[in-house]
Amino acid sequence: MSIAVVTFPGSNCDHDVAYVVTHLLHRQALRVWHTDSALPAGTRAVVLPGGFSYGDYLRAGAMAAQAPVMAAIRAAARQGMPILGICNGFQILCEAGLLPGALLPNQGLNFICEEAELHIEHADTPFTQGLQGQTLTLPIAHGQGRYYADAATLQTLTAQRQIILRYGGANPNGSVEAIAGVCNAQRNVLGLMPHPERAAERALGRSDDGLGLFNSLLQHIAHSEHIERSAS
Amino acid sequence: MFSSDVFPRCFAKIMQNSWAHVMGPAMENSPASHASSLQSFHYQVRVHLKAGVHDAPGEAVQRSLAGLGLPQIRDVRIGRVVNLTIEASSAEQGRAWAQQAAETLLANLVIERFEITEINKVTEVPA
């Protein structure tokens, strides 16, 4: 069971995600470069990490969304593979059209770097199993995290239960309906602005609530593999 | 593994595919093979936030202008201008490629709209 971690020029949370996968989940982290044309054999999930791909030029995530590796990620997403986009990874998934909506500059224009409360709205995704109704404390660190979707899209997101995380307490960045994370209609692609990989270990002296999302992913993959073995 | 020229190649590939899509089979040949008939066309792509999409930087600039004694300026919307030089055999072909560039990358049609204008006269591409 291996999890691919994609690095774009300007990604800066890729090592953190690989650390979580390797040292906390005890699984193999497969490092993928943005020019790679295929995901490594054995990939069971993909993480697009945070950072400032291509310097956020044009729009955050815009150019990364056109990188060669995204064709393989689109294909994997279509086949149901779990794809997790964290912060810049969320922006990339929106720019790529794999998730609805877009991320705008924060309402107050500040780069926000603080802990935030996040409500888990739905547990039926590979990333939130067992977390229904929980409130997590996770760090956020972004300048362009204000989620936007037009009224029709919001209606669809609500009806299809695709709004997976909302900010609790004060809305830090002006996101519409305090949305912090959404999934696709298939529910296998999730993007979120908070950084679960930065809150996965008590040794850092803060919340380790982020580990729950990774453990959920691990359980989802193990369950999928069990089903595949049973079928073969 | 780490290459600095990957994006241009990536984008060139997108554009190449797009050319075939937009212009039909005639565009499958490299533009270089038709260098003698190519001209440079100049286009300006202006990208704006759609109405209803909140423009936080625009609001900050509006407040700043009001503080500078210009409270008459009630609304500021900030856009993006991208000037493109395109080698093409006709203005129509050049415009089609500018359109493709805007739709593919320069604008995010979820939040933005764009318009394209040809900004000055054609210049010959030296052989």
Coordinates of C-alpha atoms in Angstrom, one line a residue:
Chain A
M1 CA 0.0 0.0 0.0
S2 CA 1.7 3.2 -1.2
I3 CA 0.6 6.8 -1.3
A4 CA 2.0 9.1 -4.0
V5 CA 3.0 12.7 -3.0
V6 CA 3.3 15.1 -5.9
T7 CA 5.9 17.8 -6.0
F8 CA 5.4 20.9 -8.2
P9 CA 8.0 23.6 -8.4
G10 CA 7.2 25.6 -5.3
S11 CA 5.5 22.9 -3.3
N12 CA 6.7 23.1 0.3
C13 CA 4.6 20.7 2.3
D14 CA 5.5 17.6 0.2
H15 CA 8.2 16.5 2.7
D16 CA 5.7 16.9 5.6
V17 CA 3.1 14.7 3.9
A18 CA 5.8 12.1 3.0
Y19 CA 6.9 12.2 6.7
V20 CA 3.4 11.5 7.9
V21 CA 3.0 8.7 5.4
T22 CA 6.3 7.1 6.2
H23 CA 6.7 7.6 9.9
L24 CA 3.2 7.9 11.2
L25 CA 1.2 5.7 8.8
H26 CA 4.2 3.4 8.3
R27 CA 3.5 3.1 4.6
Q28 CA 5.6 3.9 1.5
A29 CA 5.5 7.5 0.2
L30 CA 6.1 7.5 -3.5
R31 CA 7.5 10.8 -4.6
V32 CA 6.1 12.0 -7.9
W33 CA 7.5 14.9 -9.9
H34 CA 5.2 17.2 -11.8
T35 CA 6.6 16.2 -15.2
D36 CA 6.0 12.5 -14.6
S37 CA 3.5 11.1 -17.1
A38 CA 2.3 8.2 -14.9
L39 CA 1.8 7.4 -11.3
P40 CA 4.1 4.8 -9.8
A41 CA 3.0 1.2 -9.8
G42 CA 1.3 0.4 -6.5
T43 CA -0.1 3.9 -6.0
R44 CA -3.3 3.6 -4.0
A45 CA -3.9 7.3 -3.2
V46 CA -2.4 10.6 -4.3
V47 CA -1.7 13.7 -2.2
L48 CA -1.3 17.2 -3.8
P49 CA 0.5 19.1 -1.0
G50 CA 0.6 22.7 0.0
G51 CA 3.0 25.3 -1.1
F52 CA 3.2 28.0 -3.8
S53 CA 3.4 26.1 -7.0
Y54 CA 4.8 28.3 -9.9
G55 CA 5.0 31.1 -7.3
D56 CA 1.2 31.4 -7.4
Y57 CA 1.7 33.3 -10.7
L58 CA -1.4 34.0 -12.7
R59 CA -3.7 32.4 -10.1
A60 CA -2.8 30.0 -7.3
G61 CA -2.7 26.5 -8.7
A62 CA -3.4 27.6 -12.3
M63 CA -0.2 26.4 -14.0
A64 CA 0.2 23.4 -11.8
A65 CA -3.3 22.3 -12.9
Q66 CA -1.8 22.0 -16.5
A67 CA 1.3 20.1 -15.5
P68 CA 1.9 16.8 -17.3
V69 CA 1.3 14.7 -14.1
M70 CA -2.3 16.0 -13.9
A71 CA -3.4 13.8 -16.8
A72 CA -2.5 10.7 -14.8
I73 CA -4.2 12.2 -11.7
R74 CA -7.4 12.9 -13.7
A75 CA -7.4 9.4 -15.0
A76 CA -6.8 8.0 -11.4
A77 CA -9.6 10.2 -10.1
R78 CA -12.0 9.0 -12.7
Q79 CA -11.2 5.4 -11.7
G80 CA -12.1 6.2 -8.1
M81 CA -8.6 6.5 -6.5
P82 CA -8.6 8.8 -3.5
I83 CA -7.0 12.2 -4.3
L84 CA -6.3 14.6 -1.4
G85 CA -5.5 18.3 -2.1
I86 CA -4.2 20.3 0.8
C87 CA -4.1 24.1 0.6
N88 CA -2.3 24.7 -2.7
G89 CA -3.3 21.2 -3.6
F90 CA -7.0 22.2 -3.1
Q91 CA -6.4 25.3 -5.3
I92 CA -4.8 23.0 -8.0
L93 CA -7.7 20.6 -7.9
C94 CA -10.2 23.5 -8.4
E95 CA -8.1 25.0 -11.2
A96 CA -8.0 21.6 -12.9
G97 CA -11.7 21.3 -12.7
L98 CA -11.5 18.1 -10.5
L99 CA -13.3 20.0 -7.8
P100 CA -16.0 22.7 -8.2
G101 CA -15.5 26.3 -7.3
A102 CA -12.4 28.5 -6.9
L103 CA -10.2 30.0 -4.1
L104 CA -10.0 33.8 -4.0
P105 CA -7.7 36.1 -2.0
N106 CA -8.7 36.2 1.7
Q107 CA -11.4 38.7 2.6
G108 CA -9.0 40.7 4.8
L109 CA -6.1 40.3 2.4
N110 CA -3.9 39.0 5.2
F111 CA -1.9 35.9 4.9
I112 CA -3.6 33.9 7.7
C113 CA -1.4 31.5 9.7
E114 CA -3.3 30.3 12.8
E115 CA -5.2 27.3 14.2
A116 CA -8.8 26.9 13.1
E117 CA -11.7 24.8 14.2
L118 CA -13.1 22.6 11.5
H119 CA -16.4 20.8 11.6
I120 CA -16.6 17.5 9.7
E121 CA -19.9 17.7 7.9
H122 CA -19.9 14.2 6.3
A123 CA -18.0 11.0 7.0
D124 CA -18.7 9.2 3.8
T125 CA -15.5 10.0 2.0
P126 CA -12.2 8.1 2.1
F127 CA -10.7 10.8 4.3
T128 CA -13.3 11.4 6.9
Q129 CA -14.5 7.9 7.9
G130 CA -15.4 7.8 11.6
L131 CA -15.1 11.6 12.0
Q132 CA -18.8 12.4 11.5
G133 CA -19.8 15.5 13.5
Q134 CA -16.3 16.0 15.0
T135 CA -14.6 19.3 15.4
L136 CA -10.9 19.3 14.6
T137 CA -8.3 21.8 15.4
L138 CA -6.0 22.2 12.4
P139 CA -3.6 24.9 11.3
I140 CA -4.4 27.1 8.3
A141 CA -1.8 29.0 6.4
H142 CA -2.9 30.8 3.2
G143 CA -3.4 34.0 1.4
Q144 CA -5.9 32.7 -1.1
G145 CA -8.3 30.5 0.7
R146 CA -11.6 32.2 0.3
Y147 CA -13.7 29.5 -1.2
Y148 CA -16.1 30.7 -3.9
A149 CA -18.8 28.9 -5.9
D150 CA -21.8 30.5 -7.6
A151 CA -25.3 30.0 -6.2
A152 CA -26.2 27.1 -8.5
T153 CA -23.0 25.2 -7.7
L154 CA -23.6 25.8 -3.9
Q155 CA -27.0 24.3 -4.3
T156 CA -25.6 21.3 -5.9
L157 CA -22.8 20.9 -3.4
T158 CA -25.4 21.1 -0.6
A159 CA -27.8 18.7 -2.2
Q160 CA -25.1 16.2 -3.0
R161 CA -23.5 16.6 0.5
Q162 CA -20.1 17.6 -1.0
I163 CA -19.3 20.3 1.6
I164 CA -17.1 18.2 3.9
L165 CA -15.4 20.7 6.1
R166 CA -16.6 24.1 7.4
Y167 CA -14.8 26.6 9.7
G168 CA -16.3 26.7 13.2
G169 CA -16.3 30.0 15.1
A170 CA -15.2 33.0 13.1
N171 CA -14.9 32.6 9.3
P172 CA -11.2 33.3 8.9
N173 CA -11.1 34.2 5.2
G174 CA -14.6 35.0 4.0
S175 CA -15.2 31.7 2.4
V176 CA -18.8 31.3 1.2
E177 CA -20.8 29.4 3.8
A178 CA -17.6 29.0 5.8
I179 CA -16.5 26.2 3.5
A180 CA -13.1 24.9 4.2
G181 CA -13.2 21.7 2.1
V182 CA -15.3 20.1 -0.6
C183 CA -15.3 16.8 -2.4
N184 CA -16.3 15.8 -5.9
A185 CA -19.6 14.1 -6.8
Q186 CA -17.9 10.7 -6.7
R187 CA -16.6 11.6 -3.2
N188 CA -13.0 10.3 -3.9
V189 CA -11.4 13.7 -4.5
L190 CA -11.2 16.0 -1.5
G191 CA -9.7 19.5 -1.2
L192 CA -9.2 21.4 2.0
M193 CA -7.4 24.6 3.0
P194 CA -6.3 23.4 6.5
H195 CA -3.1 21.4 6.9
P196 CA -3.7 18.0 8.5
E197 CA -0.1 17.0 7.9
R198 CA 1.1 19.8 10.2
A199 CA -1.1 18.5 13.1
A200 CA -0.5 14.8 13.0
E201 CA 2.0 14.3 15.9
R202 CA 1.7 15.3 19.6
A203 CA 5.5 15.8 19.7
L204 CA 5.0 19.2 17.9
G205 CA 3.1 20.3 21.0
R206 CA -0.1 21.0 19.2
S207 CA -3.2 19.2 18.1
D208 CA -2.8 15.9 16.3
D209 CA -6.3 16.0 14.9
G210 CA -5.0 15.8 11.4
L211 CA -3.9 12.2 11.8
G212 CA -7.5 11.2 11.8
L213 CA -7.9 12.1 8.1
F214 CA -4.8 10.1 7.2
N215 CA -5.9 7.1 9.3
S216 CA -9.3 7.3 7.6
L217 CA -7.5 7.1 4.2
L218 CA -5.4 4.2 5.4
Q219 CA -8.5 2.3 6.5
H220 CA -10.2 3.1 3.2
I221 CA -7.3 1.7 1.2
A222 CA -7.0 -1.4 3.4
H223 CA -10.7 -2.0 2.9
S224 CA -10.5 -1.6 -0.9
E225 CA -7.5 -4.0 -1.0
H226 CA -9.4 -6.5 1.1
I227 CA -12.3 -6.4 -1.3
E228 CA -10.0 -6.7 -4.3
R229 CA -8.3 -9.8 -2.8
S230 CA -11.6 -11.4 -2.0
A231 CA -12.8 -10.8 -5.5
S232 CA -9.7 -12.3 -7.2
Chain B
M1 CA 14.4 14.9 -13.0
F2 CA 14.2 18.6 -12.0
S3 CA 14.0 20.6 -15.1
S4 CA 13.4 24.4 -15.4
D5 CA 11.9 24.3 -18.9
V6 CA 9.1 21.9 -18.1
F7 CA 6.3 24.4 -18.1
P8 CA 7.0 25.8 -21.5
R9 CA 7.1 22.3 -23.0
C10 CA 4.0 21.4 -21.2
F11 CA 2.2 24.5 -22.4
A12 CA 3.5 24.1 -25.9
K13 CA 2.0 20.6 -25.9
I14 CA -1.3 21.9 -24.8
M15 CA -1.3 24.6 -27.4
Q16 CA -0.2 22.1 -30.1
N17 CA -3.1 19.9 -29.2
S18 CA -5.4 22.9 -29.1
W19 CA -4.2 24.1 -32.5
A20 CA -5.2 20.8 -34.1
H21 CA -8.5 21.0 -32.3
V22 CA -9.2 24.6 -33.2
M23 CA -7.7 24.9 -36.6
G24 CA -8.2 21.4 -38.0
P25 CA -5.7 19.0 -39.7
A26 CA -3.9 21.8 -41.6
M27 CA -2.3 22.8 -38.2
E28 CA -0.7 19.5 -37.5
N29 CA 2.5 20.8 -39.2
S30 CA 4.8 22.8 -37.1
P31 CA 4.4 26.6 -37.6
A32 CA 8.2 26.7 -38.3
S33 CA 7.6 24.8 -41.5
H34 CA 5.5 27.7 -42.8
A35 CA 7.9 30.4 -41.5
S36 CA 7.9 32.3 -44.8
S37 CA 4.1 32.9 -44.6
L38 CA 4.0 33.7 -40.9
Q39 CA 3.4 37.1 -39.4
S40 CA 3.4 38.3 -35.8
F41 CA 0.1 39.4 -34.4
H42 CA -0.3 41.1 -31.1
Y43 CA -3.3 40.5 -28.9
Q44 CA -4.3 41.8 -25.5
V45 CA -6.2 39.5 -23.3
R46 CA -8.1 41.4 -20.5
V47 CA -9.3 39.2 -17.7
H48 CA -11.9 40.4 -15.2
L49 CA -13.6 39.0 -12.2
K50 CA -17.2 38.1 -13.0
A51 CA -19.9 40.4 -11.6
G52 CA -20.8 39.1 -8.1
V53 CA -17.4 37.7 -7.4
H54 CA -16.0 39.6 -4.5
D55 CA -12.8 41.5 -5.2
A56 CA -11.0 42.0 -1.9
P57 CA -7.9 43.6 -3.4
G58 CA -10.2 46.0 -5.4
E59 CA -12.0 47.0 -2.2
A60 CA -8.6 47.6 -0.4
V61 CA -7.6 49.9 -3.3
Q62 CA -10.9 51.7 -3.2
R63 CA -10.5 52.4 0.5
S64 CA -6.9 53.6 -0.1
L65 CA -8.1 56.0 -2.8
A66 CA -10.8 57.3 -0.5
G67 CA -8.1 58.0 2.1
L68 CA -6.1 59.9 -0.5
G69 CA -9.0 62.3 -1.0
L70 CA -10.8 60.5 -3.8
P71 CA -14.0 59.3 -2.0
Q72 CA -15.8 59.9 -5.4
I73 CA -14.3 56.6 -6.6
R74 CA -16.9 54.3 -5.3
D75 CA -15.9 51.0 -6.8
V76 CA -12.6 49.5 -7.9
R77 CA -12.4 46.2 -9.7
I78 CA -8.9 44.8 -10.5
G79 CA -8.3 42.7 -13.6
R80 CA -5.3 41.3 -15.4
V81 CA -3.9 42.3 -18.8
V82 CA -1.8 39.7 -20.8
N83 CA -0.2 40.8 -24.0
L84 CA 0.5 38.0 -26.4
T85 CA 2.6 38.0 -29.6
I86 CA 1.5 35.1 -31.8
E87 CA 3.1 33.9 -35.0
A88 CA 0.3 32.9 -37.3
S89 CA -0.6 32.9 -41.0
S90 CA -3.7 35.1 -40.5
A91 CA -5.3 37.3 -37.9
E92 CA -8.2 34.8 -37.5
Q93 CA -5.8 32.0 -36.8
G94 CA -3.9 34.1 -34.2
R95 CA -7.1 35.1 -32.5
A96 CA -8.2 31.5 -32.3
W97 CA -4.9 30.7 -30.5
A98 CA -5.3 33.6 -28.2
Q99 CA -8.8 32.4 -27.4
Q100 CA -7.5 29.0 -26.7
A101 CA -4.7 30.3 -24.4
A102 CA -7.3 32.4 -22.5
E103 CA -9.7 29.5 -22.0
T104 CA -7.0 27.0 -21.1
L105 CA -4.9 29.0 -18.7
L106 CA -5.1 32.8 -18.7
A107 CA -8.6 33.0 -17.2
N108 CA -10.4 30.7 -14.7
L109 CA -13.9 30.7 -16.2
V110 CA -15.4 29.8 -12.8
I111 CA -14.7 33.3 -11.5
E112 CA -13.4 35.3 -14.5
R113 CA -14.4 36.4 -18.0
F114 CA -12.1 37.7 -20.6
E115 CA -12.0 39.7 -23.8
I116 CA -9.4 39.8 -26.6
T117 CA -8.4 42.7 -28.8
E118 CA -5.7 42.9 -31.5
I119 CA -3.5 45.7 -30.2
N120 CA -1.4 46.9 -33.1
K121 CA -0.5 46.3 -36.7
V122 CA 1.0 43.1 -38.0
T123 CA 4.7 42.7 -38.3
E124 CA 6.5 40.3 -40.6
V125 CA 8.5 37.5 -39.0
P126 CA 12.1 37.6 -40.3
A127 CA 12.9 34.5 -42.3

